[in-house]
Short mmCIF file of C-alpha atoms in Angstrom, two decimals:
data_model
loop_
_atom_site.label_atom_id
_atom_site.label_comp_id
_atom_site.label_asym_id
_atom_site.label_seq_id
_atom_site.Cartn_x
_atom_site.Cartn_y
_atom_site.Cartn_z
CA MET A 6 0.12 0.11 0.29
CA TYR A 7 2.66 2.62 -1.19
CA TYR A 8 2.25 5.54 -3.39
CA SER A 9 5.11 7.08 -5.23
CA ARG A 10 5.53 10.72 -5.23
CA LEU A 11 5.55 10.50 -8.79
CA ARG A 12 3.06 8.38 -9.13
CA MET A 13 0.77 10.61 -7.08
CA LEU A 14 1.66 13.77 -8.89
CA GLY A 15 0.74 11.61 -12.31
CA VAL A 16 -2.75 11.08 -10.98
CA MET A 17 -3.12 14.99 -9.69
CA ALA A 18 -1.84 16.00 -13.64
CA LEU A 19 -4.58 13.52 -14.64
CA CYS A 20 -7.07 15.17 -12.90
CA LEU A 21 -5.73 18.66 -13.36
CA LEU A 22 -6.23 17.92 -17.44
CA SER A 23 -9.66 17.04 -16.91
CA VAL A 24 -10.72 19.96 -15.13
CA LEU A 25 -9.00 21.83 -17.98
CA LEU A 26 -10.57 19.90 -20.75
CA CYS A 27 -14.21 20.40 -18.90
CA LEU A 28 -13.71 24.50 -19.03
CA PRO A 29 -14.54 25.23 -22.15
CA ASN A 30 -17.69 23.81 -22.11
CA PHE A 31 -18.62 26.46 -19.48
CA MET A 32 -16.93 29.28 -21.01
CA LYS A 33 -17.36 31.64 -24.09
CA ASP A 34 -13.81 32.50 -25.04
CA PRO A 35 -10.84 30.15 -25.11
CA PHE A 36 -8.46 30.24 -22.18
CA PRO A 37 -5.57 30.30 -21.86
CA ARG A 38 -4.73 30.58 -26.26
CA TRP A 39 -2.08 27.60 -25.93
CA LEU A 40 -4.97 25.24 -25.13
CA PRO A 41 -7.04 22.95 -26.68
CA TRP A 42 -10.72 24.64 -27.02
CA HIS A 43 -12.92 21.65 -27.47
CA GLN A 44 -16.58 21.23 -26.37
CA VAL A 45 -19.22 18.47 -26.40
CA HIS A 46 -22.06 19.05 -28.54
CA LEU A 47 -25.60 18.62 -27.66
CA GLY A 48 -27.65 16.20 -29.99
CA LEU A 49 -31.10 16.79 -31.78
CA ASP A 50 -33.11 16.34 -28.32
CA LEU A 51 -30.96 19.19 -26.12
CA ARG A 52 -30.27 21.77 -29.04
CA GLY A 53 -33.23 21.99 -30.85
CA GLY A 54 -32.96 21.44 -34.81
CA SER A 55 -34.82 19.16 -37.03
CA PHE A 56 -35.62 15.64 -37.81
CA LEU A 57 -35.76 14.46 -41.31
CA LEU A 58 -37.06 10.81 -42.05
CA LEU A 59 -36.13 9.80 -46.00
CA GLN A 60 -37.06 6.93 -48.08
CA VAL A 61 -35.26 5.30 -50.98
CA ASP A 62 -37.43 5.02 -54.29
CA LEU A 63 -36.13 1.55 -54.84
CA LYS A 64 -39.19 1.05 -57.48
CA ALA A 65 -37.26 3.67 -59.58
CA LEU A 66 -34.39 2.23 -58.97
CA GLU A 67 -35.61 -1.39 -60.41
CA LYS A 68 -37.21 0.79 -63.36
CA ASP A 69 -33.52 2.91 -64.07
CA ARG A 70 -32.06 -0.90 -64.09
CA LEU A 71 -34.89 -2.36 -66.15
CA GLN A 72 -34.65 0.34 -68.71
CA SER A 73 -30.41 0.45 -68.59
CA LEU A 74 -30.79 -3.69 -69.39
CA GLU A 75 -33.07 -3.05 -72.15
CA HIS A 76 -30.18 -0.60 -73.74
CA GLN A 77 -27.94 -2.97 -73.23
CA ILE A 78 -29.80 -5.67 -75.01
CA ARG A 79 -29.91 -3.44 -77.87
CA GLN A 80 -26.92 -2.16 -78.33
CA ALA A 81 -25.21 -5.56 -77.77
CA LEU A 82 -27.48 -7.19 -80.40
CA VAL A 83 -26.80 -4.63 -82.93
CA ALA A 84 -23.24 -4.68 -82.16
CA GLU A 85 -23.53 -8.78 -82.99
CA GLY A 86 -25.55 -8.05 -86.30
CA LEU A 87 -28.67 -10.39 -84.30
CA GLY A 88 -32.25 -8.78 -85.60
CA TYR A 89 -35.16 -8.61 -83.11
CA VAL A 90 -38.63 -6.83 -82.59
CA GLY A 91 -41.16 -5.49 -80.31
CA MET A 92 -38.70 -4.60 -77.67
CA GLN A 93 -40.17 -3.22 -74.51
CA ALA A 94 -39.55 -2.84 -70.70
CA ASN A 95 -42.46 -4.46 -68.56
CA PRO A 96 -41.31 -2.90 -64.84
CA ALA A 97 -44.57 -4.71 -63.20
CA SER A 98 -42.68 -8.28 -63.93
CA ALA A 99 -39.48 -6.63 -64.01
CA GLU A 100 -38.53 -8.27 -67.52
CA VAL A 101 -37.76 -7.33 -71.20
CA SER A 102 -39.25 -9.39 -73.77
CA PHE A 103 -38.87 -9.08 -77.63
CA ASP A 104 -39.05 -11.44 -80.73
CA LEU A 105 -36.56 -12.60 -82.62
CA ARG A 106 -36.34 -11.76 -86.30
CA ALA A 107 -34.65 -15.27 -87.04
CA PRO A 108 -35.23 -18.07 -84.69
CA SER A 109 -31.98 -19.88 -85.96
CA GLU A 110 -30.17 -17.29 -84.06
CA ARG A 111 -31.27 -18.35 -80.63
CA ALA A 112 -27.72 -19.55 -80.06
CA GLY A 113 -26.37 -16.50 -80.84
CA VAL A 114 -28.95 -14.40 -78.74
CA LEU A 115 -28.55 -16.82 -75.86
CA LYS A 116 -24.32 -16.50 -75.96
CA THR A 117 -24.91 -12.58 -76.39
CA LEU A 118 -27.10 -12.43 -73.31
CA ASN A 119 -24.91 -14.09 -70.92
CA ALA A 120 -22.61 -11.89 -71.70
CA LEU A 121 -24.10 -8.88 -70.07
CA THR A 122 -24.31 -9.85 -67.03
CA GLN A 123 -21.83 -7.21 -64.97
CA ASP A 124 -22.56 -6.07 -61.50
CA VAL A 125 -24.29 -8.99 -59.98
CA SER A 126 -23.70 -12.56 -60.91
CA HIS A 127 -26.94 -14.50 -62.25
CA GLU A 128 -28.62 -11.00 -62.73
CA PHE A 129 -31.20 -12.29 -64.98
CA ASP A 130 -32.76 -14.96 -65.90
CA ILE A 131 -33.02 -16.02 -69.58
CA SER A 132 -35.70 -18.15 -71.60
CA ILE A 133 -36.39 -18.33 -75.72
CA SER A 134 -39.48 -20.06 -76.64
CA PRO A 135 -39.29 -22.07 -79.43
CA GLU A 136 -41.23 -19.59 -81.27
CA GLY A 137 -38.25 -17.02 -80.54
CA HIS A 138 -39.85 -14.99 -77.88
CA VAL A 139 -37.15 -14.10 -75.41
CA VAL A 140 -37.67 -13.01 -72.10
CA VAL A 141 -35.01 -11.44 -69.74
CA ARG A 142 -36.26 -11.48 -66.19
CA LEU A 143 -34.18 -9.51 -63.09
CA ARG A 144 -34.24 -11.92 -60.58
CA HIS A 145 -35.26 -11.07 -56.88
CA GLU A 146 -31.80 -11.96 -55.40
CA ALA A 147 -29.86 -9.52 -57.50
CA LEU A 148 -32.50 -6.81 -56.96
CA VAL A 149 -32.21 -7.41 -53.11
CA ALA A 150 -28.64 -6.92 -53.45
CA ARG A 151 -28.68 -3.69 -55.73
CA ALA A 152 -31.33 -2.02 -53.34
CA ARG A 153 -29.01 -2.76 -50.23
CA GLU A 154 -26.03 -1.02 -52.01
CA ALA A 155 -28.10 1.57 -53.27
CA VAL A 156 -29.23 2.71 -49.63
CA THR A 157 -25.58 2.51 -48.29
CA ARG A 158 -24.28 4.59 -50.99
CA SER A 159 -27.15 6.90 -50.47
CA ILE A 160 -26.53 7.44 -46.92
CA GLU A 161 -22.55 8.14 -47.76
CA ILE A 162 -23.76 10.86 -50.29
CA VAL A 163 -26.42 12.23 -47.98
CA ARG A 164 -23.26 12.33 -45.53
CA ARG A 165 -21.23 14.28 -47.92
CA ARG A 166 -23.86 16.76 -48.79
CA ILE A 167 -24.87 17.74 -45.53
CA ASP A 168 -21.15 17.97 -44.34
CA SER A 169 -20.74 19.97 -47.54
CA THR A 170 -23.06 22.86 -46.34
CA GLY A 171 -21.26 22.94 -42.77
CA ALA A 172 -24.11 21.42 -40.51
CA LEU A 173 -22.60 20.49 -37.16
CA ASP A 174 -23.06 16.91 -35.85
CA PRO A 175 -25.34 15.44 -38.36
CA THR A 176 -26.52 12.01 -37.18
CA ILE A 177 -27.34 9.78 -40.58
CA ALA A 178 -28.13 6.00 -40.01
CA ARG A 179 -30.42 3.83 -41.53
CA GLN A 180 -33.70 2.44 -40.54
CA GLY A 181 -35.51 -0.38 -41.97
CA GLU A 182 -34.75 -1.73 -45.50
CA ASP A 183 -35.09 1.47 -47.57
CA ARG A 184 -35.44 4.41 -44.89
CA ILE A 185 -32.49 7.01 -43.50
CA ILE A 186 -32.57 8.83 -40.57
CA VAL A 187 -31.31 12.46 -40.75
CA GLU A 188 -30.63 14.32 -37.17
CA LEU A 189 -30.01 18.45 -37.94
CA PRO A 190 -29.37 20.01 -34.58
CA GLY A 191 -29.56 23.63 -34.07
CA ILE A 192 -30.95 23.88 -37.89
CA SER A 193 -34.75 24.65 -37.23
CA ASP A 194 -35.82 25.49 -41.06
CA PRO A 195 -33.88 22.36 -43.08
CA GLU A 196 -35.75 23.83 -46.55
CA ARG A 197 -32.05 23.83 -47.79
CA ILE A 198 -30.95 20.82 -46.41
CA LYS A 199 -34.46 19.07 -47.99
CA ALA A 200 -33.47 20.13 -51.59
CA LEU A 201 -30.22 19.02 -51.65
CA LEU A 202 -31.10 15.55 -50.46
CA GLY A 203 -34.18 16.00 -52.79
CA THR A 204 -32.17 16.07 -55.84
CA THR A 205 -30.41 12.97 -57.42
CA ALA A 206 -27.85 15.05 -59.02
CA HIS A 207 -27.70 12.71 -61.65
CA MET A 208 -25.16 15.04 -64.57
CA THR A 209 -24.51 13.18 -68.16
CA PHE A 210 -23.39 15.57 -71.46
CA HIS A 211 -25.24 14.95 -74.48
CA LEU A 212 -25.06 16.09 -78.30
CA LEU A 213 -27.68 17.70 -79.59
CA ALA A 214 -29.81 15.98 -82.49
CA PRO A 215 -29.09 18.57 -86.03
CA ASN A 216 -32.45 19.77 -85.97
CA PRO A 217 -32.86 20.04 -81.65
CA THR A 218 -36.56 21.10 -82.02
CA GLN A 219 -38.02 18.21 -83.51
CA GLU A 220 -38.40 14.84 -82.45
CA VAL A 221 -35.82 12.36 -84.00
CA PRO A 222 -35.38 8.47 -83.38
CA GLY A 223 -32.35 8.10 -80.73
CA ALA A 224 -33.14 11.39 -79.23
CA THR A 225 -35.52 12.44 -76.16
CA MET A 226 -37.02 15.88 -75.55
CA LEU A 227 -35.84 17.05 -72.91
CA PRO A 228 -37.01 20.22 -70.97
CA THR A 229 -34.60 22.98 -70.60
CA GLN A 230 -34.52 26.17 -67.68
CA ASP A 231 -36.57 28.34 -69.66
CA GLY A 232 -39.35 26.02 -70.04
CA ARG A 233 -38.35 24.72 -74.36
CA LYS A 234 -37.79 21.16 -74.80
CA LEU A 235 -34.78 20.07 -77.19
CA ALA A 236 -33.95 16.93 -78.92
CA VAL A 237 -30.90 15.40 -76.73
CA LEU A 238 -29.20 12.50 -78.35
CA ASP A 239 -29.36 9.27 -76.20
CA PRO A 240 -25.75 8.29 -76.07
CA VAL A 241 -24.28 9.50 -73.14
CA GLU A 242 -20.63 11.33 -74.05
CA VAL A 243 -19.27 12.35 -70.71
CA ASP A 244 -20.97 10.93 -67.55
CA GLY A 245 -20.88 13.12 -64.26
CA ALA A 246 -19.99 9.92 -62.24
CA ASP A 247 -16.52 10.72 -63.98
CA LEU A 248 -16.16 14.15 -62.10
CA ALA A 249 -13.21 14.64 -60.04
CA ASP A 250 -14.30 18.20 -58.08
CA ALA A 251 -16.61 20.97 -58.85
CA ASN A 252 -16.69 24.93 -57.46
CA ALA A 253 -18.91 27.64 -57.71
CA THR A 254 -16.81 30.82 -59.40
CA MET A 255 -17.04 34.06 -61.02
CA SER A 256 -17.01 34.04 -65.09
CA ASP A 257 -17.62 37.39 -66.59
CA GLY A 258 -19.23 39.21 -63.78
CA LYS A 259 -21.83 35.91 -63.43
CA TRP A 260 -21.52 33.01 -61.14
CA ALA A 261 -20.54 29.48 -62.39
CA VAL A 262 -19.85 25.83 -61.45
CA HIS A 263 -16.48 25.15 -62.65
CA LEU A 264 -15.60 21.05 -62.98
CA LYS A 265 -12.66 19.41 -63.14
CA PHE A 266 -12.63 15.93 -64.60
CA ASP A 267 -10.58 12.47 -63.65
CA THR A 268 -8.52 10.42 -66.35
CA LYS A 269 -11.50 8.79 -68.04
CA GLY A 270 -13.53 11.91 -68.09
CA ALA A 271 -10.70 14.08 -69.33
CA GLU A 272 -10.39 11.67 -71.94
CA ASP A 273 -14.16 11.51 -72.70
CA PHE A 274 -14.27 14.84 -72.64
CA ALA A 275 -11.71 15.95 -75.04
CA ARG A 276 -12.42 13.03 -77.30
CA ILE A 277 -16.26 14.50 -78.00
CA THR A 278 -15.28 17.96 -77.58
CA THR A 279 -12.38 17.42 -80.61
CA ALA A 280 -15.18 15.49 -82.63
CA ASN A 281 -17.51 18.39 -82.73
CA VAL A 282 -16.33 21.69 -82.87
CA GLY A 283 -19.08 24.10 -83.73
CA LYS A 284 -21.90 21.85 -82.42
CA PRO A 285 -24.20 22.37 -79.27
CA PHE A 286 -23.32 20.64 -75.90
CA ALA A 287 -25.98 20.06 -73.53
CA ILE A 288 -25.54 19.15 -69.85
CA VAL A 289 -28.32 17.31 -68.53
CA LEU A 290 -29.18 17.16 -64.72
CA ASP A 291 -31.27 14.76 -63.57
CA GLY A 292 -33.56 14.83 -67.06
CA ARG A 293 -33.22 18.51 -67.49
CA VAL A 294 -31.22 20.41 -69.95
CA ILE A 295 -29.15 23.53 -67.91
CA THR A 296 -27.05 24.53 -70.23
CA TYR A 297 -26.28 23.86 -74.15
CA PRO A 298 -23.24 25.65 -75.14
CA VAL A 299 -21.36 25.63 -78.76
CA ILE A 300 -17.86 23.48 -78.73
CA ASN A 301 -15.75 26.47 -80.28
CA SER A 302 -12.33 24.52 -79.55
CA PRO A 303 -11.44 21.14 -78.27
CA ILE A 304 -11.06 20.78 -74.28
CA THR A 305 -8.33 18.84 -73.67
CA ALA A 306 -7.50 20.28 -70.05
CA GLY A 307 -10.45 18.05 -68.13
CA GLN A 308 -11.60 21.38 -67.21
CA GLY A 309 -15.26 22.81 -68.05
CA GLU A 310 -17.73 25.38 -66.85
CA ILE A 311 -21.06 25.46 -66.19
CA SER A 312 -22.76 28.90 -67.10
CA GLY A 313 -26.44 29.64 -66.56
CA ASN A 314 -28.99 31.89 -64.49
CA PHE A 315 -27.07 31.01 -61.07
CA SER A 316 -26.99 32.74 -57.95
CA ALA A 317 -24.10 32.25 -55.32
CA GLN A 318 -26.25 29.93 -53.33
CA SER A 319 -27.70 27.85 -56.38
CA ALA A 320 -23.71 27.44 -58.07
CA ALA A 321 -22.59 26.49 -54.33
CA ASP A 322 -25.43 23.73 -54.27
CA LEU A 323 -24.90 22.50 -57.92
CA ALA A 324 -21.43 22.15 -56.68
CA VAL A 325 -22.30 20.47 -53.34
CA LEU A 326 -24.05 17.85 -55.09
CA LEU A 327 -21.65 17.82 -58.18
CA ARG A 328 -18.77 16.80 -55.60
CA ALA A 329 -20.78 14.54 -53.48
CA GLY A 330 -22.16 12.26 -56.38
CA ALA A 331 -25.55 11.48 -57.73
CA LEU A 332 -28.23 9.45 -55.60
CA PRO A 333 -28.51 5.88 -57.01
CA ALA A 334 -32.36 6.81 -56.34
CA PRO A 335 -34.51 9.30 -55.49
CA LEU A 336 -34.78 10.10 -52.15
CA THR A 337 -38.52 11.21 -50.81
CA VAL A 338 -39.10 12.99 -46.98
CA VAL A 339 -41.60 10.62 -45.76
CA GLU A 340 -41.31 12.64 -42.01
CA GLN A 341 -40.60 15.97 -40.82
CA ARG A 342 -40.18 17.16 -37.33
CA SER A 343 -38.63 20.22 -35.61
CA ILE A 344 -37.82 20.53 -32.09
CA GLY A 345 -37.32 23.89 -31.16
CA PRO A 346 -34.73 25.44 -28.93
CA SER A 347 -37.26 26.07 -25.94
CA LEU A 348 -38.01 22.24 -25.96
CA GLY A 349 -34.84 21.71 -26.42
CA GLU A 350 -33.58 23.83 -23.32
CA ALA A 351 -36.26 22.15 -20.93
CA SER A 352 -34.65 18.68 -22.17
CA ILE A 353 -31.04 20.40 -20.98
CA ARG A 354 -32.55 21.28 -17.71
CA ALA A 355 -34.87 18.38 -16.74
CA GLY A 356 -31.61 16.58 -17.48
CA LEU A 357 -28.92 18.37 -15.55
CA LEU A 358 -32.02 17.97 -12.76
CA SER A 359 -31.90 14.45 -12.70
CA LEU A 360 -28.00 14.23 -13.06
CA GLY A 361 -27.63 16.70 -10.22
CA THR A 362 -30.43 14.99 -7.92
CA GLY A 363 -29.00 11.60 -8.29
CA PHE A 364 -25.63 12.98 -7.59
CA LEU A 365 -26.51 14.63 -4.28
CA LEU A 366 -28.19 11.61 -3.25
CA VAL A 367 -25.52 9.26 -4.07
CA VAL A 368 -22.86 11.87 -2.39
CA THR A 369 -25.37 11.91 0.61
CA PHE A 370 -25.76 8.34 0.87
CA MET A 371 -21.48 7.49 1.04
CA LEU A 372 -21.30 10.12 3.09
CA LEU A 373 -23.89 8.78 5.94
CA PHE A 374 -23.29 5.37 5.47
CA TYR A 375 -19.00 5.39 4.92
CA GLY A 376 -18.14 8.58 7.18
CA ARG A 377 -14.42 9.89 6.22
CA PHE A 378 -13.76 6.76 3.46
CA GLY A 379 -17.60 7.71 1.55
CA PHE A 380 -16.48 11.45 1.61
CA TYR A 381 -13.17 9.94 -0.35
CA ALA A 382 -15.35 8.06 -2.31
CA ASP A 383 -17.57 11.33 -2.99
CA ILE A 384 -14.24 12.97 -4.32
CA ALA A 385 -13.82 10.24 -6.54
CA LEU A 386 -17.53 10.06 -8.39
CA LEU A 387 -16.94 13.79 -8.89
CA VAL A 388 -13.88 13.40 -10.47
CA ASN A 389 -15.43 10.83 -12.60
CA LEU A 390 -18.14 12.93 -13.61
CA ILE A 391 -15.30 15.45 -14.82
CA MET A 392 -13.26 12.77 -16.59
CA ILE A 393 -16.24 11.71 -18.38
CA LEU A 394 -17.08 15.54 -19.70
CA ALA A 395 -13.64 15.90 -20.61
CA VAL A 396 -12.97 12.78 -22.37
CA LEU A 397 -16.24 13.85 -24.64
CA SER A 398 -15.33 17.20 -24.89
CA LEU A 399 -11.79 15.65 -26.27
CA PHE A 400 -13.40 14.24 -28.60
CA GLU A 401 -15.84 17.05 -29.82
CA ALA A 402 -18.63 14.12 -28.96
CA THR A 403 -22.24 14.96 -29.57
CA LEU A 404 -24.39 14.27 -25.90
CA THR A 405 -28.12 13.47 -26.11
CA LEU A 406 -30.50 12.99 -23.51
CA PRO A 407 -29.84 8.74 -23.36
CA GLY A 408 -26.08 9.75 -23.35
CA MET A 409 -26.99 12.11 -20.03
CA ALA A 410 -29.04 8.95 -18.73
CA GLY A 411 -25.94 6.76 -19.52
CA ILE A 412 -23.56 9.35 -17.12
CA LEU A 413 -26.29 8.72 -14.70
CA LEU A 414 -25.94 4.94 -14.61
CA THR A 415 -22.30 5.01 -14.66
CA LEU A 416 -22.69 7.02 -11.11
CA GLY A 417 -24.82 4.23 -10.17
CA MET A 418 -21.37 1.91 -11.18
CA ALA A 419 -19.06 3.64 -9.46
CA VAL A 420 -21.14 3.55 -6.13
CA ASP A 421 -21.49 0.12 -6.39
CA ALA A 422 -17.99 -0.19 -7.00
CA ASN A 423 -16.69 2.22 -4.09
CA ILE A 424 -19.54 0.17 -1.68
CA LEU A 425 -17.81 -3.15 -2.49
CA ILE A 426 -14.51 -1.75 -1.16
CA ASN A 427 -15.47 0.03 1.72
CA GLU A 428 -17.59 -3.10 2.92
CA ARG A 429 -14.95 -5.60 1.84
CA ILE A 430 -12.76 -3.42 4.42
CA ARG A 431 -15.42 -3.88 6.71
CA GLU A 432 -15.31 -7.15 6.58
CA GLU A 433 -11.45 -7.41 7.53
CA VAL A 434 -11.96 -4.99 10.47
CA ARG A 435 -14.48 -7.68 11.39
CA LEU A 436 -12.15 -10.41 11.16
CA GLY A 437 -9.72 -8.69 13.39
CA ARG A 438 -6.96 -7.31 11.15
CA LYS A 439 -4.85 -4.38 11.54
CA PRO A 440 -5.92 -0.93 9.79
CA LEU A 441 -3.43 -1.51 7.23
CA GLN A 442 -3.77 -5.15 6.58
CA ALA A 443 -7.80 -4.67 6.26
CA LEU A 444 -6.96 -1.60 3.54
CA GLN A 445 -4.61 -3.89 1.68
CA THR A 446 -6.71 -7.26 2.05
CA GLY A 447 -9.58 -5.31 1.45
CA PHE A 448 -8.68 -3.32 -1.73
CA GLU A 449 -7.11 -6.24 -3.32
CA ARG A 450 -10.03 -8.53 -3.16
CA ALA A 451 -12.36 -6.03 -4.29
CA THR A 452 -9.86 -5.32 -7.07
CA GLY A 453 -10.41 -8.58 -9.17
CA THR A 454 -14.55 -8.41 -8.73
CA ILE A 455 -14.97 -4.49 -10.03
CA ILE A 456 -12.34 -5.19 -12.87
CA ASP A 457 -14.10 -8.79 -13.91
CA SER A 458 -17.85 -6.99 -14.04
CA ASN A 459 -16.72 -4.02 -15.77
CA ALA A 460 -14.91 -5.38 -18.34
CA THR A 461 -17.98 -7.67 -19.39
CA ALA A 462 -19.85 -4.31 -19.19
CA PHE A 463 -17.64 -2.97 -21.39
CA LEU A 464 -17.63 -5.42 -23.50
CA ALA A 465 -20.96 -5.35 -23.82
CA HIS A 466 -21.67 -1.66 -24.23
CA VAL A 467 -18.76 -1.87 -27.04
CA MET A 468 -21.04 -4.13 -28.83
CA LEU A 469 -23.86 -1.85 -28.46
CA PHE A 470 -21.81 1.38 -29.71
CA VAL A 471 -21.05 -0.61 -32.71
CA PHE A 472 -24.19 -1.68 -33.90
CA GLY A 473 -26.20 0.73 -32.55
CA THR A 474 -27.55 3.77 -34.06
CA GLY A 475 -28.83 7.55 -32.96
CA PRO A 476 -29.76 7.17 -29.08
CA VAL A 477 -28.84 3.85 -28.28
CA LYS A 478 -25.22 4.56 -29.73
CA ASN A 479 -24.62 7.71 -27.21
CA PHE A 480 -26.35 5.56 -24.20
CA ALA A 481 -23.40 3.08 -24.94
CA LEU A 482 -20.85 5.52 -25.69
CA THR A 483 -21.20 7.55 -21.90
CA ILE A 484 -20.79 4.17 -20.42
CA THR A 485 -18.16 2.85 -22.43
CA ILE A 486 -16.21 6.03 -21.66
CA GLY A 487 -17.45 5.97 -17.92
CA ILE A 488 -16.45 2.24 -17.29
CA GLY A 489 -13.00 3.24 -18.18
CA THR A 490 -13.22 6.27 -15.82
CA THR A 491 -14.89 4.81 -12.91
CA LEU A 492 -11.72 1.90 -12.96
CA PHE A 493 -9.18 4.95 -12.50
CA THR A 494 -11.33 6.79 -9.86
CA THR A 495 -12.14 4.25 -7.97
CA LEU A 496 -9.19 1.65 -7.86
CA VAL A 497 -6.23 4.48 -8.54
CA LEU A 498 -7.76 7.61 -7.22
CA SER A 499 -9.90 6.92 -4.05
CA ARG A 500 -6.88 3.86 -2.98
CA MET A 501 -4.34 7.31 -3.28
CA LEU A 502 -6.49 9.32 -1.44
CA ILE A 503 -6.81 6.85 1.41
CA ILE A 504 -3.46 5.91 1.88
CA ARG A 505 -2.30 9.29 1.84
CA TRP A 506 -4.85 9.74 5.24
CA TYR A 507 -3.61 6.68 6.58
CA ALA A 508 0.18 7.79 6.00
CA HIS A 509 -0.73 10.68 7.96
CA THR A 510 -2.84 9.74 10.63
CA ARG A 511 -1.76 6.31 11.19
CA PRO A 512 -5.30 5.63 12.87
CA GLN A 513 -5.30 2.55 15.53
CA LYS A 514 -9.15 2.10 13.84
CA LEU A 515 -10.50 2.84 10.58
CA PRO A 516 -13.49 4.88 10.18
CA VAL A 517 -15.34 2.96 8.15
#
């Protein structure tokens, strides 16, 4: 039962550092300037803000894949010189059907279709009747896999789009098979966020038909910004997926969006602009032509610019969308809730009241039942609370009401550990051991039990943190941190305080 001076200084330094890390949460300006300035961020339920529940349109995803498959089949058959008639896609049955012009080409068609599967193994089933009627049906397993991948990718893109707006501490998580939860603390009017999330942002670059005001085969009439319609050739010359960066910029006194392509995009852009000098080049965003400049000269630097009637905000938003990437399927807001600041303040008051009341009751209990040793346990509890807040501040974590409940539960667990130590010491005193022996044996016997129980709780809450979402995750975070600080304050700090008291007083009887 001995603590070296160096060890005690280390413990005291750690406690002092915890206090310094906590102080920014209660001050407006940094102090002193050389210290790190980290604060705990408040969650939606404490700070107020907006809650959005988004649904991924998996039907649109399935329809897009079916149309893409139809286009692939047409191209593949034409490339192989295989004739067909009456090709059509049927979203209701998730199939593409057509008739062979020559039933004798059955084997060649089957070979060509089997070569189309790329993204998912065995993506579709193929059936060809003796009369030459071909049905290509998307398999359910492939659709499920594609939907799962689309939701995962949508979450990543939603996160990138929201992060680009500067929103602090957003929570983005999956709910069920096709829904995404978005929590935005401090944002009471999320209209801009909704606009960003409601845009698929699929950008493509096309050539226009020779006479763009008339419908022609191989082209689609798409609306423009001014309400007209233009015949845009179907082949995608450059895909927005090949963008490397996008930024809002000023060009000739007007706002524009500057584009930078990756290697593949730069090569495609150089090829198409070199071969089509003097022709209009349509930039299409989500089925709408946003601009169609004339190619004046080959563009080989892999960079371009979108100009139009942009404001500073709309140019910045378009750049955000393009940098984040296109959503694999449209998102729909199915639920929206706003939590006002006053409700958040009420939650803070309620949380602090419950935390303060619980702490006061625990402190009183320990003082009444264990006297001086209870006083040392109370000091350890206070330091425990400070250390939890310090760790949360250091990582700038978000604190929610469930997180506050986790802190309160942690204090209860810390009290249990201190009670176990004190009762062990009492037991040794009853057995007639001398004060120093009682202290040493009591701590040794309690330590193993405390470590075992906290280790199992730690593992359980780590699993909750890893696999949980939202409130469960924050609850698990505070308890996981609290278990670590509890072990330190109970087995190190509390023990050090008792040892220092014993070394100075050398009592004949322990006040426990």
